[in-house]
N, CA, C and O atoms as a DFTB+ gen file, in Angstrom:
532 C
 N C O
     1  1      86.999     134.224      66.993
     2  2      86.361     132.346      66.278
     3  2      84.827     133.145      65.778
     4  3      83.821     133.503      66.391
     5  1      85.401     133.208      63.911
     6  2      83.995     134.031      63.464
     7  2      83.131     132.652      62.902
     8  3      83.641     131.550      62.697
     9  1      81.441     133.074      62.675
    10  2      80.921     131.744      62.078
    11  2      81.186     130.801      61.728
    12  3      82.385     130.931      61.976
    13  1      81.087     129.362      61.113
    14  2      81.211     128.461      59.951
    15  2      82.625     128.933      60.264
    16  3      83.026     129.346      59.176
    17  1      84.041     129.171      61.562
    18  2      85.584     128.562      61.213
    19  2      85.148     127.463      62.075
    20  3      84.120     127.303      62.732
    21  1      86.255     126.704      61.895
    22  2      86.705     125.254      62.820
    23  2      87.866     126.132      64.068
    24  3      88.381     127.244      63.954
    25  1      88.000     125.024      65.326
    26  2      88.424     126.112      66.089
    27  2      89.990     125.130      66.061
    28  3      89.994     123.899      66.067
    29  1      90.694     125.617      66.043
    30  2      92.501     124.646      66.158
    31  2      92.493     124.345      66.906
    32  3      91.843     125.018      67.706
    33  1      93.092     123.208      67.394
    34  2      93.749     123.880      69.224
    35  2      95.233     122.865      68.726
    36  3      95.361     121.889      67.986
    37  1      96.139     123.635      69.514
    38  2      97.834     123.578      69.139
    39  2      98.009     122.025      69.717
    40  3      97.358     121.552      70.648
    41  1      98.678     121.583      69.219
    42  2      98.721     120.337      70.183
    43  2     100.423     119.881      69.484
    44  3     100.934     120.023      68.373
    45  1     101.059     119.086      71.245
    46  2     102.185     119.696      70.284
    47  2     102.560     116.995      70.284
    48  3     102.329     116.053      71.043
    49  1     103.203     117.233      68.863
    50  2     103.745     116.587      68.633
    51  2     103.766     115.096      69.464
    52  3     103.107     114.140      69.872
    53  1     105.105     115.744      69.355
    54  2     106.054     114.573      70.109
    55  2     106.420     115.171      71.489
    56  3     107.411     115.898      71.555
    57  1     105.648     114.899      72.655
    58  2     106.181     115.901      74.209
    59  2     107.372     115.086      74.329
    60  3     107.716     114.030      73.799
    61  1     108.182     116.262      75.600
    62  2     109.237     116.005      75.620
    63  2     109.157     114.440      77.238
    64  3     108.326     114.385      78.145
    65  1     110.323     113.482      76.977
    66  2     109.520     112.709      78.425
    67  2     110.759     112.695      79.082
    68  3     111.755     112.686      78.360
    69  1     110.882     112.692      80.080
    70  2     111.898     112.220      81.077
    71  2     110.994     111.156      81.366
    72  3     109.788     111.193      81.123
    73  1     112.102     109.439      82.318
    74  2     112.012     108.839      83.426
    75  2     112.031     109.353      84.846
    76  3     113.025     109.672      85.499
    77  1     110.907     109.375      85.170
    78  2     111.462     109.919      86.996
    79  2     111.145     109.033      88.171
    80  3     110.007     108.749      88.547
    81  1     112.485     108.554      88.812
    82  2     112.275     107.830      89.867
    83  2     112.538     108.752      91.218
    84  3     113.493     109.516      91.074
    85  1     111.866     108.829      92.516
    86  2     111.762     108.909      93.201
    87  2     111.502     107.985      94.736
    88  3     110.724     107.075      95.021
    89  1     112.704     108.820      95.622
    90  2     111.770     107.926      96.594
    91  2     110.760     108.978      97.871
    92  3     110.204     109.955      97.370
    93  1     110.566     108.777      99.340
    94  2     110.494     108.932     100.150
    95  2     110.145     108.263     101.832
    96  3     109.785     107.141     102.187
    97  1     110.412     109.404     102.534
    98  2     110.079     108.687     103.876
    99  2     109.055     109.514     104.636
   100  3     108.300     110.426     104.301
   101  1     109.349     108.733     106.036
   102  2     108.282     109.341     106.926
   103  2     109.193     111.232     106.920
   104  3     108.697     112.352     107.037
   105  1     110.857     110.702     106.698
   106  2     111.538     111.732     107.208
   107  2     111.428     112.877     106.484
   108  3     111.651     114.032     106.845
   109  1     110.913     112.288     104.989
   110  2     110.448     113.694     104.080
   111  2     111.310     112.585     102.665
   112  3     112.163     111.706     102.546
   113  1     110.231     113.515     101.741
   114  2     111.291     112.951     100.672
   115  2     112.681     113.009     100.546
   116  3     113.420     113.679     101.267
   117  1     113.179     111.971      99.199
   118  2     114.326     112.142      99.180
   119  2     114.521     112.644      97.906
   120  3     113.837     113.320      97.138
   121  1     115.846     112.047      97.864
   122  2     116.427     111.999      95.861
   123  2     115.338     111.939      94.661
   124  3     114.264     111.339      94.710
   125  1     115.809     112.638      93.651
   126  2     115.124     112.037      92.413
   127  2     115.402     112.494      90.986
   128  3     115.472     113.489      90.264
   129  1     115.508     111.282      91.015
   130  2     116.762     110.658      90.133
   131  2     115.991     111.278      87.930
   132  3     114.967     110.724      87.533
   133  1     116.428     111.917      87.361
   134  2     115.296     111.648      85.836
   135  2     116.545     110.925      85.423
   136  3     117.537     110.995      86.149
   137  1     116.567     110.186      84.223
   138  2     116.822     109.604      83.052
   139  2     116.024     109.241      82.006
   140  3     114.908     108.756      82.191
   141  1     116.548     109.451      80.790
   142  2     115.898     109.057      78.581
   143  2     115.330     108.056      78.588
   144  3     114.189     107.729      78.261
   145  1     117.124     106.964      79.430
   146  2     117.060     105.661      78.701
   147  2     116.033     104.168      79.552
   148  3     116.204     103.677      80.669
   149  1     115.360     103.931      78.847
   150  2     114.230     102.430      79.551
   151  2     115.154     102.275      80.819
   152  3     116.284     102.760      80.760
   153  1     114.764     101.666      81.898
   154  2     114.664     101.528      83.209
   155  2     114.700     100.403      82.929
   156  3     113.761      99.736      82.495
   157  1     116.899      99.691      83.360
   158  2     117.329      98.160      83.537
   159  2     117.666      97.802      84.558
   160  3     118.554      98.597      84.866
   161  1     117.558      97.137      85.302
   162  2     118.049      96.238      86.072
   163  2     119.686      96.249      87.105
   164  3     120.097      95.959      88.229
   165  1     120.103      96.733      85.944
   166  2     121.814      97.288      86.143
   167  2     121.129      98.651      86.118
   168  3     120.231      98.546      86.953
   169  1     121.071     100.394      85.370
   170  2     119.957     101.790      85.579
   171  2     120.312     101.192      87.439
   172  3     121.250     101.264      88.233
   173  1     118.906     100.616      87.412
   174  2     117.773     100.191      88.863
   175  2     119.381     100.193      90.240
   176  3     119.958     101.127      90.796
   177  1     119.550      98.888      90.298
   178  2     120.569      99.264      91.223
   179  2     122.079      99.642      91.198
   180  3     122.720      99.368      92.212
   181  1     122.563     100.091      90.414
   182  2     124.694     100.398      90.002
   183  2     123.333     102.379      89.823
   184  3     123.579     103.202      90.704
   185  1     122.593     102.649      89.147
   186  2     123.064     103.754      89.792
   187  2     121.682     104.748      90.313
   188  3     121.881     105.897      90.708
   189  1     120.697     104.328      90.275
   190  2     119.938     104.734      91.190
   191  2     119.747     104.335      92.733
   192  3     119.722     105.061      93.726
   193  1     119.610     102.826      92.600
   194  2     119.902     102.117      94.187
   195  2     120.863     103.531      94.777
   196  3     120.888     104.454      95.590
   197  1     121.476     102.962      93.832
   198  2     123.093     103.412      94.805
   199  2     123.600     105.439      95.205
   200  3     124.157     106.095      96.086
   201  1     122.911     105.644      93.833
   202  2     123.938     107.077      94.215
   203  2     122.442     107.513      95.057
   204  3     122.800     108.138      96.056
   205  1     120.813     107.409      95.019
   206  2     119.852     107.701      95.677
   207  2     119.171     107.588      95.948
   208  3     118.282     108.363      95.595
   209  1     118.869     106.492      96.866
   210  2     118.403     105.467      97.612
   211  2     119.014     105.372      98.602
   212  3     118.853     106.211      99.488
   213  1     119.814     104.424      98.737
   214  2     121.175     104.381     100.063
   215  2     121.641     105.873     100.778
   216  3     121.757     106.220     101.953
   217  1     121.831     106.520      99.574
   218  2     122.348     108.187     100.336
   219  2     121.775     108.943     100.981
   220  3     122.281     109.976     101.420
   221  1     120.146     108.440     101.242
   222  2     118.857     109.090     101.331
   223  2     118.144     108.415     102.319
   224  3     117.468     109.018     103.153
   225  1     118.256     107.126     102.276
   226  2     118.316     105.992     103.827
   227  2     119.157     106.837     104.687
   228  3     119.097     107.461     105.746
   229  1     120.225     106.475     103.428
   230  2     121.185     106.971     104.991
   231  2     121.161     109.119     105.635
   232  3     121.595     109.982     106.399
   233  1     120.497     108.851     104.793
   234  2     120.826     110.478     105.685
   235  2     118.748     110.904     106.640
   236  3     118.227     111.784     107.325
   237  1     118.243     109.129     105.792
   238  2     116.686     109.305     106.410
   239  2     117.089     108.743     108.203
   240  3     116.683     109.402     109.161
   241  1     117.900     107.495     108.372
   242  2     118.105     106.588     109.126
   243  2     118.694     106.563     109.278
   244  3     118.959     105.362     109.212
   245  1     120.019     107.356     109.714
   246  2     121.207     106.985     109.442
   247  2     121.875     105.865     109.344
   248  3     121.569     105.267     108.312
   249  1     122.735     105.275     110.044
   250  2     123.962     103.315     109.448
   251  2     122.348     102.796     110.195
   252  3     122.622     101.813     110.884
   253  1     121.452     102.971     110.256
   254  2     119.923     101.443     110.926
   255  2     119.619     101.199     109.843
   256  3     119.700     101.985     108.899
   257  1     119.177      99.946     109.799
   258  2     119.096      98.726     107.836
   259  2     117.353      98.244     108.939
   260  3     117.153      97.049     109.155
   261  1     116.634      98.989     109.320
   262  2     115.153      99.110     110.168
   263  2     114.400     100.396     109.372
   264  3     113.777     101.363     109.811
   265  1     114.857      99.824     107.542
   266  2     114.070     100.569     107.066
   267  2     113.382      99.417     106.268
   268  3     113.489      98.224     106.551
   269  1     112.725      99.889     105.325
   270  2     111.972      98.867     103.560
   271  2     111.550      99.792     103.014
   272  3     111.062     100.910     103.179
   273  1     111.811      99.162     102.386
   274  2     111.413      99.485     100.763
   275  2     110.440      99.309     100.024
   276  3     110.562      98.498      99.106
   277  1     109.548      99.814     100.155
   278  2     108.367     100.133      98.734
   279  2     107.649     100.345      98.173
   280  3     106.657     101.042      98.388
   281  1     108.254      99.288      96.495
   282  2     108.330      99.659      95.328
   283  2     106.381      99.564      94.009
   284  3     105.449      98.776      94.170
   285  1     106.471     100.350      93.237
   286  2     105.006      99.563      92.319
   287  2     105.594      98.000      91.924
   288  3     106.518      97.417      92.492
   289  1     104.876      97.569      90.920
   290  2     105.241      96.507      90.068
   291  2     105.425      96.153      88.917
   292  3     104.763      95.380      88.224
   293  1     107.124      97.209      88.502
   294  2     107.431      97.195      87.420
   295  2     107.947      95.829      87.384
   296  3     108.429      95.030      88.187
   297  1     107.692      95.865      86.289
   298  2     108.473      94.193      85.684
   299  2     110.392      93.851      86.443
   300  3     110.777      92.877      87.090
   301  1     111.222      95.167      85.974
   302  2     112.333      95.216      86.723
   303  2     113.182      94.731      87.950
   304  3     114.277      94.266      88.268
   305  1     111.766      95.211      88.513
   306  2     112.466      95.271      90.169
   307  2     112.322      94.108      90.092
   308  3     113.355      93.676      89.580
   309  1     111.264      92.851      90.412
   310  2     111.695      91.827      90.285
   311  2     112.754      90.763      90.190
   312  3     112.749      89.675      90.767
   313  1     113.987      91.418      89.078
   314  2     115.188      90.363      88.596
   315  2     116.031      89.467      89.433
   316  3     116.125      89.431      90.659
   317  1     116.763      88.588      88.316
   318  2     117.671      88.028      89.932
   319  2     118.908      89.266      90.281
   320  3     119.530      89.558      91.302
   321  1     118.895      89.719      89.092
   322  2     119.812      90.790      89.500
   323  2     119.662      91.900      90.131
   324  3     120.433      92.803      90.456
   325  1     118.166      91.638      90.304
   326  2     118.027      93.585      91.055
   327  2     118.047      92.498      92.878
   328  3     118.579      92.969      93.883
   329  1     117.514      91.411      92.861
   330  2     117.155      91.399      94.328
   331  2     118.393      90.767      94.889
   332  3     118.681      90.533      96.063
   333  1     119.250      90.481      93.468
   334  2     120.188      90.079      95.148
   335  2     121.338      91.296      95.190
   336  3     122.189      91.197      96.075
   337  1     121.407      92.442      94.276
   338  2     121.634      93.700      95.009
   339  2     121.167      94.462      95.662
   340  3     121.506      95.568      96.084
   341  1     119.832      93.471      95.817
   342  2     118.972      94.192      97.660
   343  2     119.429      93.549      98.690
   344  3     119.807      94.123      99.711
   345  1     119.441      92.253      98.519
   346  2     120.280      91.345      99.778
   347  2     121.513      91.833     100.136
   348  3     121.721      92.495     101.153
   349  1     122.690      91.380      98.964
   350  2     124.345      92.329      99.702
   351  2     124.219      93.577      99.585
   352  3     125.175      94.280      99.260
   353  1     122.703      94.190      99.895
   354  2     122.852      96.234     100.331
   355  2     121.236      96.258     101.531
   356  3     120.469      97.200     101.730
   357  1     121.188      94.277     102.354
   358  2     121.235      94.572     102.511
   359  2     119.606      96.109     103.520
   360  3     119.382      96.923     104.416
   361  1     118.873      95.081     101.808
   362  2     117.396      96.104     101.625
   363  2     116.383      94.769     101.677
   364  3     116.457      93.694     101.081
   365  1     115.285      95.353     102.760
   366  2     114.386      94.754     102.971
   367  2     113.661      95.088     101.790
   368  3     113.955      96.159     101.259
   369  1     112.787      94.397     101.282
   370  2     111.445      95.088     100.552
   371  2     110.121      94.985     101.181
   372  3     110.073      94.853     102.404
   373  1     108.715      95.042     100.277
   374  2     108.135      94.692     101.586
   375  2     106.338      94.262      99.745
   376  3     105.798      95.201      99.160
   377  1     106.136      93.352      99.563
   378  2     105.045      93.342      99.188
   379  2     104.488      94.041      98.048
   380  3     105.402      93.565      97.374
   381  1     103.810      94.756      97.168
   382  2     103.245      95.170      96.579
   383  2     101.982      94.900      96.058
   384  3     102.218      94.535      94.907
   385  1     100.606      94.863      96.260
   386  2      99.624      94.537      94.832
   387  2     100.024      96.271      93.554
   388  3     100.527      97.385      93.410
   389  1      99.190      95.029      92.957
   390  2      99.848      95.908      91.795
   391  2      98.222      95.766      91.248
   392  3      97.282      94.973      91.295
   393  1      98.732      97.683      90.465
   394  2      96.880      98.617      89.588
   395  2      97.038      99.258      91.195
   396  3      97.321     100.317      90.635
   397  1      97.133      99.664      92.943
   398  2      97.039      99.480      93.502
   399  2      97.593     101.453      93.973
   400  3      97.556     101.805      95.152
   401  1      97.931     102.204      93.123
   402  2      98.448     104.054      93.654
   403  2      98.090     103.974      94.337
   404  3      98.849     103.547      95.207
   405  1      96.097     104.341      94.973
   406  2      95.863     105.188      95.868
   407  2      96.001     105.408      96.789
   408  3      95.628     106.289      97.565
   409  1      97.191     103.734      96.838
   410  2      97.238     103.699      98.348
   411  2      98.694     103.667      98.708
   412  3      99.307     102.945      99.493
   413  1      99.093     104.667      97.903
   414  2     100.770     104.130      97.912
   415  2     101.710     105.700      98.185
   416  3     102.284     105.699      97.097
   417  1     102.206     106.933      98.859
   418  2     101.839     107.690      99.233
   419  2     103.120     108.806      98.145
   420  3     103.132     110.036      98.195
   421  1     104.089     107.928      97.235
   422  2     104.649     108.681      96.395
   423  2     103.514     109.110      95.127
   424  3     103.508     109.899      94.183
   425  1     103.081     108.640      95.399
   426  2     102.240     108.745      94.295
   427  2     102.098     110.621      94.071
   428  3     102.122     111.286      93.036
   429  1     101.895     111.199      96.068
   430  2     102.298     112.358      95.872
   431  2     102.450     113.310      95.665
   432  3     101.890     114.352      95.324
   433  1     104.005     112.578      96.086
   434  2     105.137     112.990      94.664
   435  2     105.235     113.345      93.491
   436  3     105.962     114.198      92.982
   437  1     104.053     112.287      92.805
   438  2     103.908     112.429      91.343
   439  2     103.200     113.950      91.075
   440  3     103.617     114.929      90.457
   441  1     101.757     113.668      91.930
   442  2     101.466     115.361      91.730
   443  2     101.383     116.497      91.559
   444  3     100.688     117.264      90.893
   445  1     102.769     116.585      92.750
   446  2     102.786     117.388      93.063
   447  2     103.515     118.288      91.678
   448  3     103.354     119.367      91.108
   449  1     104.459     116.991      91.571
   450  2     105.213     117.752      89.979
   451  2     105.146     117.438      88.947
   452  3     106.063     117.604      88.143
   453  1     103.471     116.614      88.535
   454  2     103.377     116.881      87.593
   455  2     102.733     117.986      87.368
   456  3     102.776     118.408      86.212
   457  1     101.886     118.841      88.491
   458  2     101.594     120.680      88.035
   459  2     102.605     121.612      88.424
   460  3     102.490     122.833      88.318
   461  1     103.700     120.946      88.923
   462  2     105.280     121.681      89.309
   463  2     105.697     122.331      86.682
   464  3     106.250     123.242      86.066
   465  1     105.018     121.196      86.397
   466  2     105.590     120.662      85.495
   467  2     104.443     121.521      84.876
   468  3     104.636     122.662      84.457
   469  1     103.403     120.975      84.853
   470  2     102.459     121.276      84.260
   471  2     102.369     123.613      83.609
   472  3     102.167     124.428      82.709
   473  1     102.809     123.303      85.386
   474  2     102.843     124.883      85.064
   475  2     103.507     126.408      84.892
   476  3     103.068     127.555      84.811
   477  1     105.345     125.505      84.878
   478  2     105.973     125.771      83.993
   479  2     105.839     125.720      82.568
   480  3     105.980     126.776      81.951
   481  1     105.540     124.449      81.820
   482  2     104.964     124.070      80.209
   483  2     106.567     124.578      79.842
   484  3     106.951     125.547      79.187
   485  1     107.514     123.240      80.721
   486  2     108.723     123.640      80.147
   487  2     109.231     122.912      78.107
   488  3     108.710     121.830      77.834
   489  1     110.097     123.528      77.035
   490  2     110.041     123.856      75.770
   491  2     111.004     122.622      75.749
   492  3     110.614     121.769      74.952
   493  1     112.095     122.314      76.375
   494  2     113.655     121.156      76.512
   495  2     113.670     120.762      77.415
   496  3     113.028     120.942      78.450
   497  1     114.389     120.189      77.135
   498  2     114.823     118.293      77.920
   499  2     115.512     118.693      79.312
   500  3     115.235     118.052      80.327
   501  1     116.207     119.517      79.334
   502  2     117.298     120.807      79.708
   503  2     115.641     121.608      80.962
   504  3     115.494     120.921      81.973
   505  1     114.516     122.970      80.844
   506  2     113.755     122.905      81.665
   507  2     112.868     121.509      81.809
   508  3     113.145     120.430      82.332
   509  1     112.346     121.721      81.507
   510  2     111.736     120.047      81.574
   511  2     112.417     119.518      83.163
   512  3     111.612     119.343      84.077
   513  1     114.122     119.249      83.456
   514  2     114.826     118.222      84.926
   515  2     114.248     119.326      85.286
   516  3     113.133     118.900      85.587
   517  1     114.215     120.700      85.508
   518  2     114.566     121.585      86.108
   519  2     113.487     122.569      87.044
   520  3     113.540     123.534      87.807
   521  1     112.133     121.317      86.230
   522  2     110.629     121.838      86.792
   523  2     110.847     120.304      87.312
   524  3     111.203     120.442      88.483
   525  1     110.807     118.975      87.022
   526  2     110.757     118.417      88.076
   527  2     111.550     118.311      89.892
   528  3     111.134     117.886      90.970
   529  1     113.089     119.068      89.337
   530  2     113.252     119.244      90.223
   531  2     113.076     120.014      90.651
   532  3     113.341     120.130      91.848
């Protein structure tokens, strides 16, 4: 940069974005789900819980129902539909205080994923998802 010249910092106007849902237990990390739509109760229950949470729970705990689901306070989570779905599938949830990410163990997973994505600098949604997985 020459004297008198302004430094130009390039930024991405519309960064790539996907939503990520993940789970873990004392047995290790579970399945991760990437999705580009807004999270709805239907997506949460019939796709994410059905295809990621329940298979992870079976893998980590077998057929026992002695595990508890801890979730953040996303407004879709306490909908009538999702509450009924969890009850029908014998999923017990633990109430979680708002704005307490420091105590939530999933934050460690998000930190690892953010670092991995930042290091890989993906340019497409496909590469972003690949970096996340």
